[in-house]
Amino acid sequence: MITFKGVTKVYERQGEKVKAVDHVNMKVEEGEICVLIGPSGCGKTTLLRMVNRLVPLSEGTIEVGGTEINSLDPIQLRRSIGYVIQQNGLFPNMTIEENINVVPKMIGWDVQKMKSRYQELMEMMGLDPEEYRKRFPWELSGGQQQRIGVARAMAADPPVMLMDEPFGALDPVIRDHLQNEFLRLQKHMKKTILFVSHDIDEAIRLGDKIAIFNKGSLMQFGTPDDILSNPRNEFVRDFIGTDREIKRLSLLTVKELLHKGKKLGRSQTIPHEVNRESVKLDTDLRTALSVLLASPTGEAAVVDHHNHPHGIISISDFQILTGVHPTKLQTIVR
Ligand code: ADP
Ligand code: MG
């Protein structure tokens, strides 16, 4: 869907050349979220802005939906790509409704269509359409403004979205909430999304793919599991941090652990009644591990949502999966 080939950007600043993006090759599939991550100044925003031609390429090509972007009219291109900038970028002199309708208005939607789209987007974002219609951005909290920024980018229903640290400036509780909402929406929307972040936990949580950058170069591109289980170099290893085995656990569920145990021929006793610590089949393994560590037996029953038992897991099962010794797991978690 979005293909980067040899993409390079060299800025000139006071006669000095700055290579912000250096021969990047990668491919983002349709309907996927690709998180671009790396330290400040590594070229994430530049790469994003090259996709909608706000920054011209110095070298290389970018294709969106099989068409090279330089062969398209830049205005047309931008209308088919939703863009959420760092710090939401709402127009301060426009009401919330006017902000959301900027692109629909430009492309000539009729008033009724814009009205119902506004209604729909506000409901999607969990904000009361009537309450906010005539308000101005400064009257809203940071979290609400971010949501309006996302709604505005989605207004004309573009197949591609570029999101530059949309939840970056928010406090952790609100960020957590918006991340969940965003994933829930994406399940239905299936948009192709480039999402910039500097937070590895956010990247692991949201990304179907993660692209890690350092000084303009792509260090590694892959699924969160690829990157956590096989960091390609020292930089990636450092960037994801020392607790990568634990981070990886949050990607997997109890069900997968049981399945893996069965494949390895481990017998599974299914308890008749559940009168001990229990975890659900769809509990993530990071949560399950903390339950096990708190359990006096080091075990927990696995149940489904009807509380029917499916098996038992223990701390030592985690060793199979992670290769990390159980005593080390304890020290990592604590
Ligand atoms: P990130 O979003 O990862 O923080 P940026 O893409 O904003 O990184 O910046 C990458 C590099 O390019 C930095 O060294 C930055 O100073 C430089 N840079 C960004 N924009 C410009 C510009 N308009 N002119 C000159 N240098 C720039
Ligand atoms: Mg940036």
mmCIF file with all atom_site columns, C-alpha atoms in Angstrom, residues 140-301:
data_model
loop_
_atom_site.group_PDB
_atom_site.id
_atom_site.type_symbol
_atom_site.label_atom_id
_atom_site.label_alt_id
_atom_site.label_comp_id
_atom_site.label_asym_id
_atom_site.label_entity_id
_atom_site.label_seq_id
_atom_site.pdbx_PDB_ins_code
_atom_site.Cartn_x
_atom_site.Cartn_y
_atom_site.Cartn_z
_atom_site.occupancy
_atom_site.B_iso_or_equiv
_atom_site.pdbx_formal_charge
_atom_site.auth_seq_id
_atom_site.auth_comp_id
_atom_site.auth_asym_id
_atom_site.auth_atom_id
_atom_site.pdbx_PDB_model_num
ATOM 1   C CA . LEU A 1 140 ? -11.492 21.733  25.503 1.00 0.00 ? 140 LEU A CA 1
ATOM 2   C CA . SER A 1 141 ? -9.045  19.639  27.534 1.00 0.00 ? 141 SER A CA 1
ATOM 3   C CA . GLY A 1 142 ? -5.855  18.327  25.921 1.00 0.00 ? 142 GLY A CA 1
ATOM 4   C CA . GLY A 1 143 ? -7.343  14.839  25.531 1.00 0.00 ? 143 GLY A CA 1
ATOM 5   C CA . GLN A 1 144 ? -10.501 16.185  23.908 1.00 0.00 ? 144 GLN A CA 1
ATOM 6   C CA . GLN A 1 145 ? -8.468  18.348  21.518 1.00 0.00 ? 145 GLN A CA 1
ATOM 7   C CA . GLN A 1 146 ? -6.416  15.303  20.464 1.00 0.00 ? 146 GLN A CA 1
ATOM 8   C CA . ARG A 1 147 ? -9.618  13.421  19.746 1.00 0.00 ? 147 ARG A CA 1
ATOM 9   C CA . ILE A 1 148 ? -10.921 16.294  17.611 1.00 0.00 ? 148 ILE A CA 1
ATOM 10  C CA . GLY A 1 149 ? -7.577  16.278  15.761 1.00 0.00 ? 149 GLY A CA 1
ATOM 11  C CA . VAL A 1 150 ? -8.032  12.564  14.994 1.00 0.00 ? 150 VAL A CA 1
ATOM 12  C CA . ALA A 1 151 ? -11.696 13.085  14.000 1.00 0.00 ? 151 ALA A CA 1
ATOM 13  C CA . ARG A 1 152 ? -10.721 15.925  11.681 1.00 0.00 ? 152 ARG A CA 1
ATOM 14  C CA . ALA A 1 153 ? -8.131  13.759  9.930  1.00 0.00 ? 153 ALA A CA 1
ATOM 15  C CA . MET A 1 154 ? -10.747 11.023  9.445  1.00 0.00 ? 154 MET A CA 1
ATOM 16  C CA . ALA A 1 155 ? -13.536 13.348  8.292  1.00 0.00 ? 155 ALA A CA 1
ATOM 17  C CA . ALA A 1 156 ? -13.462 12.616  4.564  1.00 0.00 ? 156 ALA A CA 1
ATOM 18  C CA . ASP A 1 157 ? -12.759 8.931   5.305  1.00 0.00 ? 157 ASP A CA 1
ATOM 19  C CA . PRO A 1 158 ? -9.287  8.772   3.717  1.00 0.00 ? 158 PRO A CA 1
ATOM 20  C CA . PRO A 1 159 ? -7.856  5.271   3.200  1.00 0.00 ? 159 PRO A CA 1
ATOM 21  C CA . VAL A 1 160 ? -4.460  6.389   4.544  1.00 0.00 ? 160 VAL A CA 1
ATOM 22  C CA . MET A 1 161 ? -3.706  8.193   7.810  1.00 0.00 ? 161 MET A CA 1
ATOM 23  C CA . LEU A 1 162 ? -0.483  9.830   8.974  1.00 0.00 ? 162 LEU A CA 1
ATOM 24  C CA . MET A 1 163 ? -0.435  10.378  12.730 1.00 0.00 ? 163 MET A CA 1
ATOM 25  C CA . ASP A 1 164 ? 2.440   12.270  14.348 1.00 0.00 ? 164 ASP A CA 1
ATOM 26  C CA . GLU A 1 165 ? 2.590   11.449  18.068 1.00 0.00 ? 165 GLU A CA 1
ATOM 27  C CA . PRO A 1 166 ? -1.165  12.012  18.398 1.00 0.00 ? 166 PRO A CA 1
ATOM 28  C CA . PHE A 1 167 ? -1.229  10.889  22.035 1.00 0.00 ? 167 PHE A CA 1
ATOM 29  C CA . GLY A 1 168 ? 2.273   12.073  22.940 1.00 0.00 ? 168 GLY A CA 1
ATOM 30  C CA . ALA A 1 169 ? 1.449   15.018  25.174 1.00 0.00 ? 169 ALA A CA 1
ATOM 31  C CA . LEU A 1 170 ? -1.314  13.336  27.199 1.00 0.00 ? 170 LEU A CA 1
ATOM 32  C CA . ASP A 1 171 ? -1.193  11.947  30.695 1.00 0.00 ? 171 ASP A CA 1
ATOM 33  C CA . PRO A 1 172 ? -0.803  8.146   30.898 1.00 0.00 ? 172 PRO A CA 1
ATOM 34  C CA . VAL A 1 173 ? -4.389  7.321   31.907 1.00 0.00 ? 173 VAL A CA 1
ATOM 35  C CA . ILE A 1 174 ? -5.949  9.306   29.063 1.00 0.00 ? 174 ILE A CA 1
ATOM 36  C CA . ARG A 1 175 ? -3.349  8.014   26.640 1.00 0.00 ? 175 ARG A CA 1
ATOM 37  C CA . ASP A 1 176 ? -4.167  4.454   27.648 1.00 0.00 ? 176 ASP A CA 1
ATOM 38  C CA . HIS A 1 177 ? -7.849  5.088   27.087 1.00 0.00 ? 177 HIS A CA 1
ATOM 39  C CA . LEU A 1 178 ? -7.347  6.708   23.660 1.00 0.00 ? 178 LEU A CA 1
ATOM 40  C CA . GLN A 1 179 ? -5.029  3.892   22.541 1.00 0.00 ? 179 GLN A CA 1
ATOM 41  C CA . ASN A 1 180 ? -7.751  1.359   23.352 1.00 0.00 ? 180 ASN A CA 1
ATOM 42  C CA . GLU A 1 181 ? -10.418 3.376   21.566 1.00 0.00 ? 181 GLU A CA 1
ATOM 43  C CA . PHE A 1 182 ? -8.141  3.815   18.583 1.00 0.00 ? 182 PHE A CA 1
ATOM 44  C CA . LEU A 1 183 ? -7.513  0.058   18.303 1.00 0.00 ? 183 LEU A CA 1
ATOM 45  C CA . ARG A 1 184 ? -11.245 -0.626  18.615 1.00 0.00 ? 184 ARG A CA 1
ATOM 46  C CA . LEU A 1 185 ? -12.005 1.828   15.765 1.00 0.00 ? 185 LEU A CA 1
ATOM 47  C CA . GLN A 1 186 ? -9.218  0.461   13.579 1.00 0.00 ? 186 GLN A CA 1
ATOM 48  C CA . LYS A 1 187 ? -10.737 -3.043  13.797 1.00 0.00 ? 187 LYS A CA 1
ATOM 49  C CA . HIS A 1 188 ? -13.633 -1.737  11.697 1.00 0.00 ? 188 HIS A CA 1
ATOM 50  C CA . MET A 1 189 ? -11.886 1.028   9.715  1.00 0.00 ? 189 MET A CA 1
ATOM 51  C CA . LYS A 1 190 ? -8.937  -1.031  8.507  1.00 0.00 ? 190 LYS A CA 1
ATOM 52  C CA . LYS A 1 191 ? -7.087  2.085   7.389  1.00 0.00 ? 191 LYS A CA 1
ATOM 53  C CA . THR A 1 192 ? -3.441  2.060   6.400  1.00 0.00 ? 192 THR A CA 1
ATOM 54  C CA . ILE A 1 193 ? -1.755  4.054   9.126  1.00 0.00 ? 193 ILE A CA 1
ATOM 55  C CA . LEU A 1 194 ? 1.709   5.455   9.691  1.00 0.00 ? 194 LEU A CA 1
ATOM 56  C CA . PHE A 1 195 ? 1.866   6.325   13.371 1.00 0.00 ? 195 PHE A CA 1
ATOM 57  C CA . VAL A 1 196 ? 4.823   8.166   14.902 1.00 0.00 ? 196 VAL A CA 1
ATOM 58  C CA . SER A 1 197 ? 5.708   7.460   18.516 1.00 0.00 ? 197 SER A CA 1
ATOM 59  C CA . HIS A 1 198 ? 8.723   7.702   20.801 1.00 0.00 ? 198 HIS A CA 1
ATOM 60  C CA . ASP A 1 199 ? 7.263   5.261   23.310 1.00 0.00 ? 199 ASP A CA 1
ATOM 61  C CA . ILE A 1 200 ? 8.180   1.602   22.774 1.00 0.00 ? 200 ILE A CA 1
ATOM 62  C CA . ASP A 1 201 ? 5.239   0.369   24.857 1.00 0.00 ? 201 ASP A CA 1
ATOM 63  C CA . GLU A 1 202 ? 2.848   2.333   22.665 1.00 0.00 ? 202 GLU A CA 1
ATOM 64  C CA . ALA A 1 203 ? 4.541   0.913   19.553 1.00 0.00 ? 203 ALA A CA 1
ATOM 65  C CA . ILE A 1 204 ? 4.231   -2.664  20.805 1.00 0.00 ? 204 ILE A CA 1
ATOM 66  C CA . ARG A 1 205 ? 0.632   -2.136  21.679 1.00 0.00 ? 205 ARG A CA 1
ATOM 67  C CA . LEU A 1 206 ? -0.559  -0.413  18.508 1.00 0.00 ? 206 LEU A CA 1
ATOM 68  C CA . GLY A 1 207 ? 1.754   -1.593  15.759 1.00 0.00 ? 207 GLY A CA 1
ATOM 69  C CA . ASP A 1 208 ? 1.095   -4.447  13.362 1.00 0.00 ? 208 ASP A CA 1
ATOM 70  C CA . LYS A 1 209 ? 4.608   -3.483  12.281 1.00 0.00 ? 209 LYS A CA 1
ATOM 71  C CA . ILE A 1 210 ? 7.263   -1.361  13.939 1.00 0.00 ? 210 ILE A CA 1
ATOM 72  C CA . ALA A 1 211 ? 9.981   0.586   12.108 1.00 0.00 ? 211 ALA A CA 1
ATOM 73  C CA . ILE A 1 212 ? 12.852  1.655   14.374 1.00 0.00 ? 212 ILE A CA 1
ATOM 74  C CA . PHE A 1 213 ? 15.022  4.571   13.229 1.00 0.00 ? 213 PHE A CA 1
ATOM 75  C CA . ASN A 1 214 ? 18.331  6.009   14.301 1.00 0.00 ? 214 ASN A CA 1
ATOM 76  C CA . LYS A 1 215 ? 19.811  9.145   12.717 1.00 0.00 ? 215 LYS A CA 1
ATOM 77  C CA . GLY A 1 216 ? 17.606  8.827   9.627  1.00 0.00 ? 216 GLY A CA 1
ATOM 78  C CA . SER A 1 217 ? 18.383  5.156   8.981  1.00 0.00 ? 217 SER A CA 1
ATOM 79  C CA . LEU A 1 218 ? 15.950  2.283   9.352  1.00 0.00 ? 218 LEU A CA 1
ATOM 80  C CA . MET A 1 219 ? 17.471  -0.021  11.966 1.00 0.00 ? 219 MET A CA 1
ATOM 81  C CA . GLN A 1 220 ? 14.791  -2.719  11.916 1.00 0.00 ? 220 GLN A CA 1
ATOM 82  C CA . PHE A 1 221 ? 11.356  -3.309  10.424 1.00 0.00 ? 221 PHE A CA 1
ATOM 83  C CA . GLY A 1 222 ? 9.081   -6.104  11.613 1.00 0.00 ? 222 GLY A CA 1
ATOM 84  C CA . THR A 1 223 ? 6.238   -7.222  13.832 1.00 0.00 ? 223 THR A CA 1
ATOM 85  C CA . PRO A 1 224 ? 6.508   -6.340  17.529 1.00 0.00 ? 224 PRO A CA 1
ATOM 86  C CA . ASP A 1 225 ? 7.213   -9.991  18.215 1.00 0.00 ? 225 ASP A CA 1
ATOM 87  C CA . ASP A 1 226 ? 10.039  -10.089 15.597 1.00 0.00 ? 226 ASP A CA 1
ATOM 88  C CA . ILE A 1 227 ? 11.655  -7.049  17.061 1.00 0.00 ? 227 ILE A CA 1
ATOM 89  C CA . LEU A 1 228 ? 11.361  -8.100  20.689 1.00 0.00 ? 228 LEU A CA 1
ATOM 90  C CA . SER A 1 229 ? 12.536  -11.644 20.084 1.00 0.00 ? 229 SER A CA 1
ATOM 91  C CA . ASN A 1 230 ? 15.259  -10.831 17.544 1.00 0.00 ? 230 ASN A CA 1
ATOM 92  C CA . PRO A 1 231 ? 16.572  -7.290  17.926 1.00 0.00 ? 231 PRO A CA 1
ATOM 93  C CA . ARG A 1 232 ? 18.947  -6.935  15.007 1.00 0.00 ? 232 ARG A CA 1
ATOM 94  C CA . ASN A 1 233 ? 21.627  -4.777  16.573 1.00 0.00 ? 233 ASN A CA 1
ATOM 95  C CA . GLU A 1 234 ? 22.882  -3.024  19.672 1.00 0.00 ? 234 GLU A CA 1
ATOM 96  C CA . PHE A 1 235 ? 20.843  0.106   19.003 1.00 0.00 ? 235 PHE A CA 1
ATOM 97  C CA . VAL A 1 236 ? 17.543  -1.798  18.769 1.00 0.00 ? 236 VAL A CA 1
ATOM 98  C CA . ARG A 1 237 ? 18.386  -3.840  21.858 1.00 0.00 ? 237 ARG A CA 1
ATOM 99  C CA . ASP A 1 238 ? 19.093  -0.693  23.847 1.00 0.00 ? 238 ASP A CA 1
ATOM 100 C CA . PHE A 1 239 ? 16.034  1.064   22.520 1.00 0.00 ? 239 PHE A CA 1
ATOM 101 C CA . ILE A 1 240 ? 13.577  -1.657  23.523 1.00 0.00 ? 240 ILE A CA 1
ATOM 102 C CA . GLY A 1 241 ? 15.165  -1.896  26.950 1.00 0.00 ? 241 GLY A CA 1
ATOM 103 C CA . THR A 1 242 ? 16.328  -4.701  29.195 1.00 0.00 ? 242 THR A CA 1
ATOM 104 C CA . ASP A 1 243 ? 12.904  -6.159  29.896 1.00 0.00 ? 243 ASP A CA 1
ATOM 105 C CA . ARG A 1 244 ? 12.145  -7.239  26.342 1.00 0.00 ? 244 ARG A CA 1
ATOM 106 C CA . GLU A 1 245 ? 11.186  -10.779 27.388 1.00 0.00 ? 245 GLU A CA 1
ATOM 107 C CA . ILE A 1 246 ? 8.568   -9.276  29.663 1.00 0.00 ? 246 ILE A CA 1
ATOM 108 C CA . LYS A 1 247 ? 7.364   -6.819  27.011 1.00 0.00 ? 247 LYS A CA 1
ATOM 109 C CA . ARG A 1 248 ? 6.981   -9.697  24.614 1.00 0.00 ? 248 ARG A CA 1
ATOM 110 C CA . LEU A 1 249 ? 4.742   -11.451 27.113 1.00 0.00 ? 249 LEU A CA 1
ATOM 111 C CA . SER A 1 250 ? 2.159   -8.689  26.755 1.00 0.00 ? 250 SER A CA 1
ATOM 112 C CA . LEU A 1 251 ? 1.712   -9.720  23.094 1.00 0.00 ? 251 LEU A CA 1
ATOM 113 C CA . LEU A 1 252 ? 0.748   -13.291 23.923 1.00 0.00 ? 252 LEU A CA 1
ATOM 114 C CA . THR A 1 253 ? -2.229  -14.822 25.722 1.00 0.00 ? 253 THR A CA 1
ATOM 115 C CA . VAL A 1 254 ? -2.685  -17.671 28.183 1.00 0.00 ? 254 VAL A CA 1
ATOM 116 C CA . LYS A 1 255 ? -4.355  -19.634 25.389 1.00 0.00 ? 255 LYS A CA 1
ATOM 117 C CA . GLU A 1 256 ? -1.155  -19.542 23.349 1.00 0.00 ? 256 GLU A CA 1
ATOM 118 C CA . LEU A 1 257 ? 0.880   -20.706 26.329 1.00 0.00 ? 257 LEU A CA 1
ATOM 119 C CA . LEU A 1 258 ? -1.455  -23.691 26.867 1.00 0.00 ? 258 LEU A CA 1
ATOM 120 C CA . HIS A 1 259 ? -1.309  -24.499 23.162 1.00 0.00 ? 259 HIS A CA 1
ATOM 121 C CA . LYS A 1 260 ? 2.464   -24.387 23.132 1.00 0.00 ? 260 LYS A CA 1
ATOM 122 C CA . GLY A 1 261 ? 2.619   -26.664 26.182 1.00 0.00 ? 261 GLY A CA 1
ATOM 123 C CA . LYS A 1 262 ? 0.373   -29.203 24.420 1.00 0.00 ? 262 LYS A CA 1
ATOM 124 C CA . LYS A 1 263 ? 2.515   -29.131 21.290 1.00 0.00 ? 263 LYS A CA 1
ATOM 125 C CA . LEU A 1 264 ? 5.539   -29.913 23.422 1.00 0.00 ? 264 LEU A CA 1
ATOM 126 C CA . GLY A 1 265 ? 3.657   -32.931 24.781 1.00 0.00 ? 265 GLY A CA 1
ATOM 127 C CA . ARG A 1 266 ? 3.114   -31.626 28.278 1.00 0.00 ? 266 ARG A CA 1
ATOM 128 C CA . SER A 1 267 ? 0.149   -33.329 29.882 1.00 0.00 ? 267 SER A CA 1
ATOM 129 C CA . GLN A 1 268 ? -2.574  -30.974 31.015 1.00 0.00 ? 268 GLN A CA 1
ATOM 130 C CA . THR A 1 269 ? -4.557  -31.676 34.134 1.00 0.00 ? 269 THR A CA 1
ATOM 131 C CA . ILE A 1 270 ? -7.902  -30.024 33.918 1.00 0.00 ? 270 ILE A CA 1
ATOM 132 C CA . PRO A 1 271 ? -9.058  -29.155 37.418 1.00 0.00 ? 271 PRO A CA 1
ATOM 133 C CA . HIS A 1 272 ? -12.593 -30.229 38.293 1.00 0.00 ? 272 HIS A CA 1
ATOM 134 C CA . GLU A 1 273 ? -13.322 -27.168 40.278 1.00 0.00 ? 273 GLU A CA 1
ATOM 135 C CA . VAL A 1 274 ? -11.673 -23.821 40.381 1.00 0.00 ? 274 VAL A CA 1
ATOM 136 C CA . ASN A 1 275 ? -10.892 -22.918 43.951 1.00 0.00 ? 275 ASN A CA 1
ATOM 137 C CA . ARG A 1 276 ? -7.585  -21.204 43.451 1.00 0.00 ? 276 ARG A CA 1
ATOM 138 C CA . GLU A 1 277 ? -6.024  -18.325 41.511 1.00 0.00 ? 277 GLU A CA 1
ATOM 139 C CA . SER A 1 278 ? -7.350  -18.280 37.995 1.00 0.00 ? 278 SER A CA 1
ATOM 140 C CA . VAL A 1 279 ? -6.621  -16.510 34.743 1.00 0.00 ? 279 VAL A CA 1
ATOM 141 C CA . LYS A 1 280 ? -8.783  -16.257 31.641 1.00 0.00 ? 280 LYS A CA 1
ATOM 142 C CA . LEU A 1 281 ? -7.817  -17.791 28.276 1.00 0.00 ? 281 LEU A CA 1
ATOM 143 C CA . ASP A 1 282 ? -7.469  -14.330 26.754 1.00 0.00 ? 282 ASP A CA 1
ATOM 144 C CA . THR A 1 283 ? -5.476  -12.814 29.629 1.00 0.00 ? 283 THR A CA 1
ATOM 145 C CA . ASP A 1 284 ? -2.136  -11.501 28.359 1.00 0.00 ? 284 ASP A CA 1
ATOM 146 C CA . LEU A 1 285 ? 0.914   -13.312 29.666 1.00 0.00 ? 285 LEU A CA 1
ATOM 147 C CA . ARG A 1 286 ? 2.401   -10.296 31.374 1.00 0.00 ? 286 ARG A CA 1
ATOM 148 C CA . THR A 1 287 ? -0.691  -10.071 33.580 1.00 0.00 ? 287 THR A CA 1
ATOM 149 C CA . ALA A 1 288 ? -0.784  -13.854 34.001 1.00 0.00 ? 288 ALA A CA 1
ATOM 150 C CA . LEU A 1 289 ? 2.825   -13.870 35.188 1.00 0.00 ? 289 LEU A CA 1
ATOM 151 C CA . SER A 1 290 ? 2.089   -11.389 37.947 1.00 0.00 ? 290 SER A CA 1
ATOM 152 C CA . VAL A 1 291 ? -0.857  -13.556 39.074 1.00 0.00 ? 291 VAL A CA 1
ATOM 153 C CA . LEU A 1 292 ? 1.432   -16.614 39.178 1.00 0.00 ? 292 LEU A CA 1
ATOM 154 C CA . LEU A 1 293 ? 4.130   -14.783 41.097 1.00 0.00 ? 293 LEU A CA 1
ATOM 155 C CA . ALA A 1 294 ? 1.553   -13.781 43.708 1.00 0.00 ? 294 ALA A CA 1
ATOM 156 C CA . SER A 1 295 ? 0.109   -17.311 43.903 1.00 0.00 ? 295 SER A CA 1
ATOM 157 C CA . PRO A 1 296 ? 1.393   -19.409 46.859 1.00 0.00 ? 296 PRO A CA 1
ATOM 158 C CA . THR A 1 297 ? 1.544   -22.547 44.657 1.00 0.00 ? 297 THR A CA 1
ATOM 159 C CA . GLY A 1 298 ? 3.095   -20.784 41.651 1.00 0.00 ? 298 GLY A CA 1
ATOM 160 C CA . GLU A 1 299 ? 0.164   -22.093 39.628 1.00 0.00 ? 299 GLU A CA 1
ATOM 161 C CA . ALA A 1 300 ? -3.144  -20.821 38.334 1.00 0.00 ? 300 ALA A CA 1
ATOM 162 C CA . ALA A 1 301 ? -6.175  -22.457 36.771 1.00 0.00 ? 301 ALA A CA 1
#
